[in-house]
Coordinates of C-alpha atoms in Angstrom, one line a residue:
M1 CA 0.0 0.0 -0.1
F2 CA 2.9 2.4 0.9
E3 CA 4.6 1.4 -2.1
Q4 CA 1.2 2.6 -4.4
F5 CA 1.3 6.3 -2.3
A6 CA 4.8 6.8 -3.1
A7 CA 4.0 6.6 -6.8
A8 CA 1.5 8.1 -6.8
D9 CA 3.1 11.4 -5.3
E10 CA 5.5 11.1 -7.8
I11 CA 3.4 10.8 -11.4
L12 CA 0.9 13.0 -9.6
D13 CA 0.2 16.1 -8.9
Q14 CA -1.0 16.6 -4.5
S15 CA -4.7 16.1 -5.4
Q16 CA -5.4 13.9 -7.5
S17 CA -2.6 11.7 -5.4
E18 CA -5.4 12.6 -2.3
R19 CA -7.7 11.3 -4.3
I20 CA -6.2 8.3 -4.8
K21 CA -5.0 7.7 -1.6
E22 CA -9.2 8.3 -0.2
I23 CA -10.2 6.1 -1.9
L24 CA -7.8 2.8 -1.5
Q25 CA -8.1 4.0 2.3
K26 CA -11.7 3.7 2.1
P27 CA -13.3 1.2 3.9
L28 CA -14.6 -1.7 1.2
A29 CA -19.0 -0.6 2.5
E30 CA -17.9 2.5 1.4
T31 CA -16.1 1.8 -2.3
G32 CA -19.5 0.0 -3.6
Q33 CA -18.3 -3.1 -3.5
K34 CA -21.4 -5.9 -4.7
E35 CA -23.5 -7.2 -1.8
E36 CA -22.5 -11.2 -1.1
Y37 CA -25.0 -13.5 -0.5
H38 CA -24.3 -17.2 1.0
F39 CA -26.4 -20.4 0.8
F40 CA -23.9 -22.8 1.2
R41 CA -20.5 -22.6 4.0
R42 CA -17.3 -23.0 3.1
K43 CA -16.4 -26.4 3.5
C44 CA -18.8 -29.8 3.6
R45 CA -18.2 -33.4 4.9
L46 CA -19.9 -35.8 2.4
P47 CA -21.6 -38.4 3.8
D48 CA -21.2 -42.2 2.1
P49 CA -24.1 -42.7 -0.1
L50 CA -27.4 -44.8 1.6
W51 CA -28.5 -47.6 0.4
I52 CA -31.8 -47.9 2.1
E53 CA -34.4 -50.9 1.9
D54 CA -37.8 -50.7 1.2
N55 CA -38.2 -54.4 2.5
Y56 CA -41.2 -55.2 -0.3
P57 CA -42.0 -59.0 1.7
V58 CA -42.6 -60.7 -1.5
L59 CA -39.9 -61.2 -3.6
E60 CA -38.2 -63.8 -6.1
T61 CA -35.5 -65.4 -5.5
S62 CA -33.1 -64.0 -7.9
T63 CA -34.3 -60.8 -7.2
R64 CA -33.6 -61.0 -3.9
D65 CA -29.9 -62.0 -3.9
R66 CA -29.0 -59.5 -6.2
E67 CA -30.0 -56.8 -4.0
N68 CA -28.6 -58.6 -0.9
F69 CA -25.3 -58.2 -3.4
I70 CA -25.6 -54.8 -3.8
Y71 CA -26.6 -53.7 -0.2
D72 CA -22.8 -55.7 0.8
M73 CA -20.9 -54.1 -2.0
S74 CA -22.4 -50.8 -1.1
A75 CA -21.4 -50.2 2.2
T76 CA -17.3 -49.6 0.9
A77 CA -16.3 -47.7 -1.6
E78 CA -14.0 -50.3 -2.8
G79 CA -17.3 -52.4 -3.6
R80 CA -19.0 -50.2 -5.0
K81 CA -16.4 -49.0 -7.5
F82 CA -16.6 -52.5 -8.5
L83 CA -20.5 -52.6 -8.6
L84 CA -20.3 -49.5 -11.2
H85 CA -16.7 -50.6 -13.0
S86 CA -18.3 -54.0 -14.1
G87 CA -21.3 -53.1 -15.1
C88 CA -23.4 -55.6 -13.5
I89 CA -26.0 -53.4 -12.6
R90 CA -26.8 -52.0 -16.1
S91 CA -26.9 -55.7 -17.4
W92 CA -29.4 -57.1 -14.5
F93 CA -31.7 -54.2 -15.7
R94 CA -31.3 -55.4 -19.6
R95 CA -32.1 -58.9 -18.4
D96 CA -35.7 -57.9 -16.7
W97 CA -34.5 -57.0 -13.4
A98 CA -37.4 -54.9 -12.0
C99 CA -35.1 -52.4 -10.4
P100 CA -36.9 -50.7 -6.7
H101 CA -37.1 -47.0 -6.8
T102 CA -34.3 -47.0 -3.5
L103 CA -32.2 -48.3 -6.7
Y104 CA -32.5 -44.9 -8.4
Q105 CA -32.0 -42.8 -5.4
W106 CA -28.9 -44.4 -4.1
L107 CA -27.2 -44.6 -7.8
F108 CA -28.3 -40.3 -6.9
Q109 CA -26.5 -39.9 -4.4
I110 CA -23.2 -41.7 -5.5
V111 CA -23.2 -39.0 -7.9
A112 CA -23.5 -36.2 -5.2
F113 CA -21.1 -37.9 -2.5
E114 CA -18.4 -40.3 -4.0
T115 CA -15.0 -39.0 -3.6
D116 CA -13.7 -40.6 -6.5
Q117 CA -14.4 -38.8 -9.9
A118 CA -14.6 -41.4 -11.6
V119 CA -17.2 -43.8 -9.9
A120 CA -19.2 -40.7 -9.8
K121 CA -19.3 -40.5 -13.3
H122 CA -20.0 -44.6 -14.0
A123 CA -23.0 -43.8 -11.8
Y124 CA -24.4 -41.0 -13.7
E125 CA -23.8 -43.0 -16.9
T126 CA -25.7 -46.1 -15.0
L127 CA -28.7 -43.6 -14.5
T128 CA -29.3 -42.3 -17.3
A129 CA -28.8 -46.3 -19.2
L130 CA -31.5 -47.6 -16.9
W131 CA -33.7 -44.4 -17.2
S132 CA -33.3 -44.4 -21.3
N133 CA -35.8 -47.7 -20.5
L134 CA -34.3 -48.5 -24.6
G135 CA -37.3 -47.3 -26.1
A136 CA -38.7 -42.6 -27.0
E137 CA -40.3 -42.4 -24.1
P138 CA -40.0 -42.7 -20.5
A139 CA -41.3 -45.4 -18.2
Q140 CA -45.0 -44.2 -16.5
Y141 CA -45.0 -42.7 -13.5
V142 CA -47.6 -45.1 -10.5
R143 CA -49.2 -43.0 -7.7
D144 CA -48.3 -43.9 -4.6
E145 CA -52.6 -44.8 -4.3
D146 CA -52.4 -46.4 -7.4
L147 CA -49.8 -49.6 -6.8
K148 CA -52.0 -51.3 -4.0
G149 CA -49.7 -53.2 -2.7
E150 CA -46.9 -53.7 -5.9
R151 CA -43.3 -52.9 -5.3
N152 CA -42.5 -49.2 -6.2
Q153 CA -40.6 -49.2 -9.4
N154 CA -40.7 -45.2 -10.2
R155 CA -37.5 -44.1 -11.4
H156 CA -37.8 -40.0 -10.7
I157 CA -35.2 -38.9 -8.1
D158 CA -37.2 -37.4 -5.1
I159 CA -37.4 -33.6 -3.2
D160 CA -36.5 -35.3 -0.3
E161 CA -32.8 -36.6 -2.2
F162 CA -32.0 -33.0 -3.8
I163 CA -32.8 -31.3 -0.2
Y164 CA -30.6 -34.5 1.3
V165 CA -27.8 -33.5 -1.2
L166 CA -28.1 -29.7 -0.8
K167 CA -28.0 -30.2 3.1
N168 CA -25.3 -32.1 3.3
Y169 CA -22.5 -30.0 0.1
G170 CA -23.3 -27.3 3.1
A171 CA -26.3 -25.2 2.8
V172 CA -27.2 -22.8 5.1
K173 CA -30.2 -24.5 7.8
S174 CA -32.3 -21.1 7.9
E175 CA -31.5 -21.0 3.9
L176 CA -33.3 -23.5 3.6
A177 CA -36.2 -22.5 4.8
E178 CA -38.2 -25.9 5.0
D179 CA -40.9 -24.7 7.2
C180 CA -42.1 -21.9 5.0
N181 CA -44.2 -22.1 1.4
G182 CA -46.1 -26.0 3.2
I183 CA -42.4 -27.6 2.7
P184 CA -42.3 -30.2 5.4
P185 CA -38.5 -31.7 6.8
L186 CA -37.5 -34.9 4.9
T187 CA -40.4 -37.2 4.7
N188 CA -38.4 -40.4 5.5
S189 CA -36.0 -39.6 8.6
L190 CA -33.4 -42.1 7.3
L191 CA -32.0 -39.6 5.3
S192 CA -31.2 -37.6 8.5
I193 CA -28.8 -40.4 10.2
E194 CA -26.1 -38.7 8.3
D195 CA -27.0 -35.1 7.6
W196 CA -23.8 -32.9 7.9
S197 CA -25.6 -30.0 7.1
G198 CA -25.4 -28.9 11.3
Q199 CA -21.4 -29.5 12.0
A200 CA -18.3 -28.3 10.5
G201 CA -17.2 -29.3 7.4
E202 CA -13.8 -30.2 5.9
Q203 CA -14.6 -31.0 2.3
R204 CA -15.4 -27.9 -0.4
I205 CA -17.9 -28.8 -3.1
P206 CA -17.8 -31.1 -5.7
L207 CA -18.7 -28.9 -8.4
N208 CA -18.1 -31.3 -11.3
Q209 CA -21.0 -34.1 -9.6
F210 CA -22.9 -30.6 -8.1
M211 CA -23.5 -29.9 -12.2
L212 CA -24.1 -34.1 -12.9
V213 CA -26.5 -33.7 -9.8
L214 CA -28.3 -30.6 -11.3
R215 CA -28.7 -32.5 -15.0
L216 CA -30.4 -35.4 -13.3
F217 CA -32.6 -33.6 -11.1
G218 CA -33.6 -31.4 -14.3
Y219 CA -34.0 -34.9 -16.3
S220 CA -36.4 -36.2 -13.6
V221 CA -38.6 -32.9 -13.2
R222 CA -38.8 -32.7 -17.2
N223 CA -39.8 -36.6 -17.9
W224 CA -41.9 -37.3 -14.7
P225 CA -43.6 -34.2 -13.9
E226 CA -46.7 -36.2 -12.3
A227 CA -44.3 -37.0 -9.4
Y228 CA -44.2 -33.7 -7.8
R229 CA -46.6 -31.7 -5.8
Q230 CA -46.5 -27.7 -7.5
V231 CA -45.9 -26.8 -3.9
G232 CA -42.9 -28.7 -4.3
I233 CA -41.5 -27.2 -7.6
K234 CA -42.0 -23.8 -6.2
Y235 CA -39.6 -24.5 -3.4
V236 CA -37.0 -26.4 -5.9
I237 CA -37.2 -23.6 -8.1
R238 CA -36.3 -20.7 -5.5
L239 CA -33.6 -23.0 -3.7
M240 CA -32.1 -22.7 -7.4
F241 CA -32.2 -18.6 -7.4
Q242 CA -30.5 -18.8 -4.1
I243 CA -28.1 -21.4 -5.2
S244 CA -27.3 -18.9 -7.9
L245 CA -26.4 -16.4 -5.9
D246 CA -23.7 -17.7 -3.6
R247 CA -20.3 -17.7 -4.7
V248 CA -20.6 -21.8 -6.3
G249 CA -23.7 -20.1 -8.6
S250 CA -21.0 -18.9 -11.2
F251 CA -19.6 -22.2 -11.7
I252 CA -23.1 -24.1 -12.2
V253 CA -24.9 -21.5 -14.5
R254 CA -25.7 -23.3 -16.8
E255 CA -26.9 -25.9 -15.1
L256 CA -29.2 -23.6 -12.8
Q257 CA -30.6 -22.7 -16.5
D258 CA -31.8 -26.0 -17.3
G259 CA -33.3 -27.1 -14.1
I260 CA -35.1 -23.3 -13.7
E261 CA -36.0 -24.4 -17.0
S262 CA -37.3 -27.8 -16.3
C263 CA -39.1 -26.8 -12.9
L264 CA -40.6 -23.5 -14.8
S265 CA -42.3 -25.9 -17.7
V266 CA -43.9 -28.5 -15.4
L267 CA -46.1 -25.2 -13.4
S268 CA -49.7 -26.1 -14.7
E269 CA -50.9 -24.7 -17.7
S270 CA -53.8 -23.1 -15.4
N271 CA -52.0 -20.7 -13.6
W272 CA -48.8 -20.8 -13.8
K273 CA -48.5 -17.3 -14.9
T274 CA -49.7 -16.6 -10.7
E275 CA -47.0 -18.6 -9.5
V276 CA -44.1 -16.9 -10.9
Q277 CA -46.0 -13.4 -9.9
M278 CA -45.7 -14.8 -6.6
L279 CA -42.2 -16.5 -6.6
V280 CA -41.3 -13.4 -8.3
N281 CA -42.5 -11.0 -5.0
E282 CA -41.3 -13.9 -2.9
L283 CA -37.6 -12.9 -4.4
C284 CA -37.8 -9.5 -5.1
T285 CA -38.9 -9.2 -1.1
R286 CA -36.1 -11.1 0.1
F287 CA -33.2 -9.9 -2.0
N288 CA -34.1 -6.1 -2.4
T289 CA -30.6 -4.8 -3.2
V290 CA -29.6 -3.8 -7.0
D291 CA -27.0 -6.0 -7.1
L292 CA -28.4 -9.2 -6.1
Q293 CA -31.7 -8.6 -8.6
H294 CA -29.2 -8.4 -11.1
Q295 CA -28.3 -11.4 -10.5
L296 CA -31.0 -12.7 -10.7
L297 CA -31.8 -12.3 -14.5
Q298 CA -28.6 -14.4 -14.8
V299 CA -30.4 -17.5 -14.4
M300 CA -33.1 -16.7 -16.9
K301 CA -32.6 -18.7 -20.2
P302 CA -33.9 -16.3 -22.8
T303 CA -35.0 -18.9 -25.5
Y304 CA -38.0 -19.7 -22.8
D305 CA -41.0 -18.1 -22.7
R306 CA -41.8 -19.1 -19.0
C307 CA -38.2 -17.8 -17.8
I308 CA -38.7 -14.2 -20.9
Y309 CA -41.8 -13.9 -18.7
M310 CA -40.6 -14.3 -14.7
R311 CA -37.0 -12.5 -15.9
R312 CA -38.8 -9.3 -17.3
L313 CA -40.9 -9.3 -13.6
I314 CA -38.0 -9.5 -12.0
A315 CA -36.4 -6.8 -13.7
L316 CA -39.9 -4.7 -13.5
T317 CA -39.7 -5.4 -9.8
S318 CA -36.3 -4.0 -9.6
L319 CA -37.2 -1.5 -11.3
V320 CA -40.2 0.0 -9.5
Q321 CA -38.5 -0.9 -6.0
A322 CA -35.3 1.5 -7.1
I323 CA -37.7 4.4 -7.2
P324 CA -37.7 6.0 -3.6
P325 CA -40.7 7.1 -1.9
R326 CA -41.2 10.7 0.1
V327 CA -40.0 10.0 3.6
D328 CA -40.7 13.2 5.8
P329 CA -40.4 12.6 9.4
D330 CA -43.2 14.2 10.9
P331 CA -44.2 16.9 8.8
L332 CA -46.7 18.5 10.3
N333 CA -44.3 19.5 13.7
S334 CA -41.4 20.0 11.8
M335 CA -42.6 22.4 8.9
P336 CA -43.0 26.1 9.5
S337 CA -47.0 26.6 8.7
G338 CA -48.0 27.3 4.8
S339 CA -44.4 26.1 3.6
A340 CA -43.7 23.6 0.8
P341 CA -41.2 20.4 2.5
E342 CA -38.0 20.3 1.3
E343 CA -37.2 17.4 -1.2
Q344 CA -34.5 15.0 0.9
P345 CA -31.8 13.8 -1.0
E346 CA -32.6 10.6 -3.9
S347 CA -30.2 7.6 -3.8
T348 CA -30.6 5.5 -6.6
S349 CA -29.4 1.9 -4.8
T350 CA -29.0 1.1 -1.0
V351 CA -25.4 -0.5 -2.1
S352 CA -23.6 2.4 -3.7
S353 CA -22.3 4.7 -1.4
N354 CA -23.3 8.6 -1.0
S355 CA -20.6 10.3 0.3
P356 CA -19.8 13.7 -0.6
N357 CA -16.4 12.8 -1.9
T358 CA -17.7 9.7 -4.7
S359 CA -17.3 11.1 -8.2
E360 CA -19.9 12.1 -10.6
Y361 CA -21.1 12.2 -13.2
E362 CA -24.0 13.7 -15.4
T363 CA -26.0 12.7 -17.7
A364 CA -28.8 13.9 -19.5
S365 CA -32.6 13.7 -18.2
L366 CA -34.9 12.1 -20.5
E367 CA -37.3 15.5 -19.9
L368 CA -40.9 13.5 -20.5
S369 CA -44.1 14.2 -19.2
G370 CA -47.5 12.4 -17.7
D371 CA -49.2 13.0 -21.1
E372 CA -46.9 11.9 -23.3
S373 CA -50.3 9.1 -24.2
F374 CA -49.0 8.1 -27.2
L375 CA -45.8 5.9 -25.5
S376 CA -48.9 3.2 -24.7
F377 CA -48.7 0.6 -26.7
A378 CA -50.2 -2.2 -23.9
D379 CA -54.0 -2.8 -24.9
S380 CA -55.9 -2.1 -21.8
D381 CA -59.0 -0.4 -21.6
T382 CA -58.2 0.4 -18.3
E383 CA -55.4 2.5 -16.9
S384 CA -52.4 1.2 -15.4
I385 CA -52.7 2.0 -11.2
N386 CA -49.2 2.8 -11.0
K387 CA -49.7 5.3 -14.6
E388 CA -52.4 6.9 -11.9
R389 CA -50.0 7.1 -9.1
D390 CA -46.5 8.9 -11.4
M391 CA -49.5 11.0 -13.1
A392 CA -50.2 12.3 -9.2
M393 CA -46.9 12.3 -7.9
L394 CA -45.8 14.5 -11.5
D395 CA -48.5 17.2 -10.6
S396 CA -47.9 16.8 -7.2
T397 CA -43.5 18.1 -8.3
M398 CA -44.8 20.8 -10.4
N399 CA -47.0 22.3 -7.2
A400 CA -44.8 24.4 -5.3
T401 CA -47.4 25.0 -2.8
E402 CA -48.8 21.0 -1.8
T403 CA -50.2 21.1 1.3
S404 CA -48.5 18.8 4.0
D405 CA -52.0 16.8 4.6
S406 CA -50.8 16.1 0.5
D407 CA -47.4 15.3 1.4
I408 CA -48.5 12.1 3.7
A409 CA -51.0 10.5 1.4
M410 CA -48.4 11.0 -1.6
Q411 CA -46.5 9.2 1.1
Q412 CA -48.8 6.6 1.9
I413 CA -49.1 6.2 -1.6
D414 CA -45.8 5.4 -2.7
N415 CA -45.5 3.2 0.6
T416 CA -48.3 0.4 -1.1
I417 CA -47.4 0.6 -3.6
T418 CA -43.8 -0.3 -3.2
R419 CA -45.3 -3.3 -0.8
N420 CA -47.3 -4.5 -3.2
V421 CA -45.4 -4.2 -7.0
I422 CA -46.2 -7.7 -8.2
A423 CA -50.0 -6.7 -7.4
S424 CA -50.1 -4.1 -10.1
I425 CA -48.1 -5.8 -12.6
G426 CA -50.5 -7.7 -15.5
T427 CA -50.0 -10.2 -18.0
D428 CA -50.3 -8.1 -20.8
N429 CA -49.0 -4.4 -19.5
I430 CA -45.3 -4.8 -18.3
L431 CA -44.2 -2.5 -20.9
Q432 CA -46.9 0.6 -19.9
E433 CA -45.7 -0.1 -16.4
T434 CA -42.2 -0.3 -17.8
L435 CA -42.9 3.6 -19.0
D436 CA -44.2 4.7 -16.0
V437 CA -41.2 3.5 -14.6
L438 CA -39.0 6.1 -17.5
V439 CA -41.6 8.7 -17.1
N440 CA -41.5 9.0 -12.6
P441 CA -39.8 11.8 -12.4
K442 CA -38.0 10.1 -8.9
S443 CA -36.4 7.3 -12.0
I444 CA -32.8 7.3 -12.3
F445 CA -33.4 7.4 -16.3
Q446 CA -35.0 10.8 -14.9
Q447 CA -31.6 12.3 -13.1
R448 CA -28.7 14.2 -14.5
T449 CA -26.3 13.6 -11.9
H450 CA -25.7 9.7 -10.3
H451 CA -23.3 8.3 -8.3
D452 CA -22.7 4.7 -8.8
Y453 CA -22.9 4.7 -12.9
R454 CA -22.9 0.7 -12.1
I455 CA -26.0 1.0 -10.8
L456 CA -27.3 3.0 -13.5
L457 CA -25.4 -0.3 -15.6
Y458 CA -27.7 -3.1 -13.7
H459 CA -30.7 -0.6 -14.2
T460 CA -30.3 -0.2 -17.8
N461 CA -29.8 -3.5 -17.7
F462 CA -32.6 -3.9 -16.0
L463 CA -34.8 -2.2 -18.6
D464 CA -33.6 -4.5 -21.6
A465 CA -34.7 -7.5 -19.5
C466 CA -38.2 -5.8 -19.6
I467 CA -38.1 -5.4 -23.7
G468 CA -40.9 -8.3 -25.0
S469 CA -40.1 -11.1 -26.5
D470 CA -42.7 -11.5 -29.7
E471 CA -42.1 -9.4 -32.9
E472 CA -44.8 -7.0 -32.2
E473 CA -43.7 -5.9 -28.6
L474 CA -39.4 -5.7 -29.7
F475 CA -40.6 -3.3 -33.1
Q476 CA -43.2 -1.3 -30.9
E477 CA -40.0 -1.5 -28.1
Q478 CA -37.7 0.1 -30.7
V479 CA -40.1 3.0 -31.6
C480 CA -40.6 3.9 -27.8
L481 CA -37.4 3.7 -27.5
S482 CA -35.9 5.8 -30.2
H483 CA -38.3 8.4 -29.4
L484 CA -36.8 8.0 -25.8
F485 CA -33.8 9.2 -28.0
R486 CA -34.3 11.5 -30.0
K487 CA -35.5 13.6 -26.9
K488 CA -32.8 13.4 -24.9
M489 CA -30.5 14.5 -28.1
R490 CA -32.7 17.7 -28.4

């Protein structure tokens, strides 16, 4: 650090040198450092893969002998290596061995926990071979109530198994939040026998195996969607978004994208948009900083309609939440009678620094007025709730003699709208809502002075993510943005 100071003194003049020293000596919290979120601890303890017998009473002698042999060999790493390298499981399967449901869960655990990556890879290949069913169509799922005493031979991966893997990869228990959204703890109590999630770890998450875990679970969801409850799928989607915010998420982005796409695809056709809106509301309320919300956009594919819809909602919600509400502590007592309240300095982010020494730069505001109704392209018979709110704010800003009572009412409206962002965002008016944000005088796009270029860039990316996916809406966006830039250049 001192060598850097000395070099700065030799090359730069005194004022520039002092400025560099001031920046280097600032605490990290004041330098605009990105906020970090941790879903996993740095170290974990990986258990041995757990073979759980289903204790089905009536089995053929050959089937019982095979499963007893697998049970004995599964107890050691060398035994598991022999089983998977020899290919005996696949050979038995091709000879009409009816594999129990627990076998697929055991292979899934080997992929996740085996310390020998070659063995984990063989388990992955074995599981995909069993899933191929030697044909184009996957094996049919049989509901528990339809088994009628028959053995469970379903091939899907249980959500319990996926959560068990996350726990033993070091997921923080409070971040799993199992009891929210109606998700109970693990229904199979045996999965808690070797749960290391509450103990100090010595190993790191095996990222290559984590990728394979996500691929297998996504494949299972796509092929047997009827095996999963809607509430469980929504819970898994939320977990995948949380994983994407962790430092591990940057290494497995593609697998998380595929997993989220698979889970979104199995939501009910009748109400998937409502479910997505609820998920977005929950995510943006939980992760309400610009940095984290910007990261959420990275794990949604721009090629799938449900991902596009969710991506647009997250971006729009982030833009609306970034508009600061008016805050007047006690205008009736602190302001002289008949005087107009002063505007408080506005902050564009909860992460960036607003200290007077922060470097600033200026941009031209868009200078849009609320009465430019030709910017509206939404096919709706009623005006947007946010449009009325923004028109009221614009009119009150233009009125220098507004009363203290109107200030309080405006603050209440702002706070109500901020708490219920998704409630006012409809399916067909995302473009109109986006334009309302641009018109709002408190929007970052209307400000001439900005303290943090990174925050402005994030908001620009949010605006880009709000753009529609079909050709008609893209054309409308091009016309709208062309008009905005023409006004800006005047």
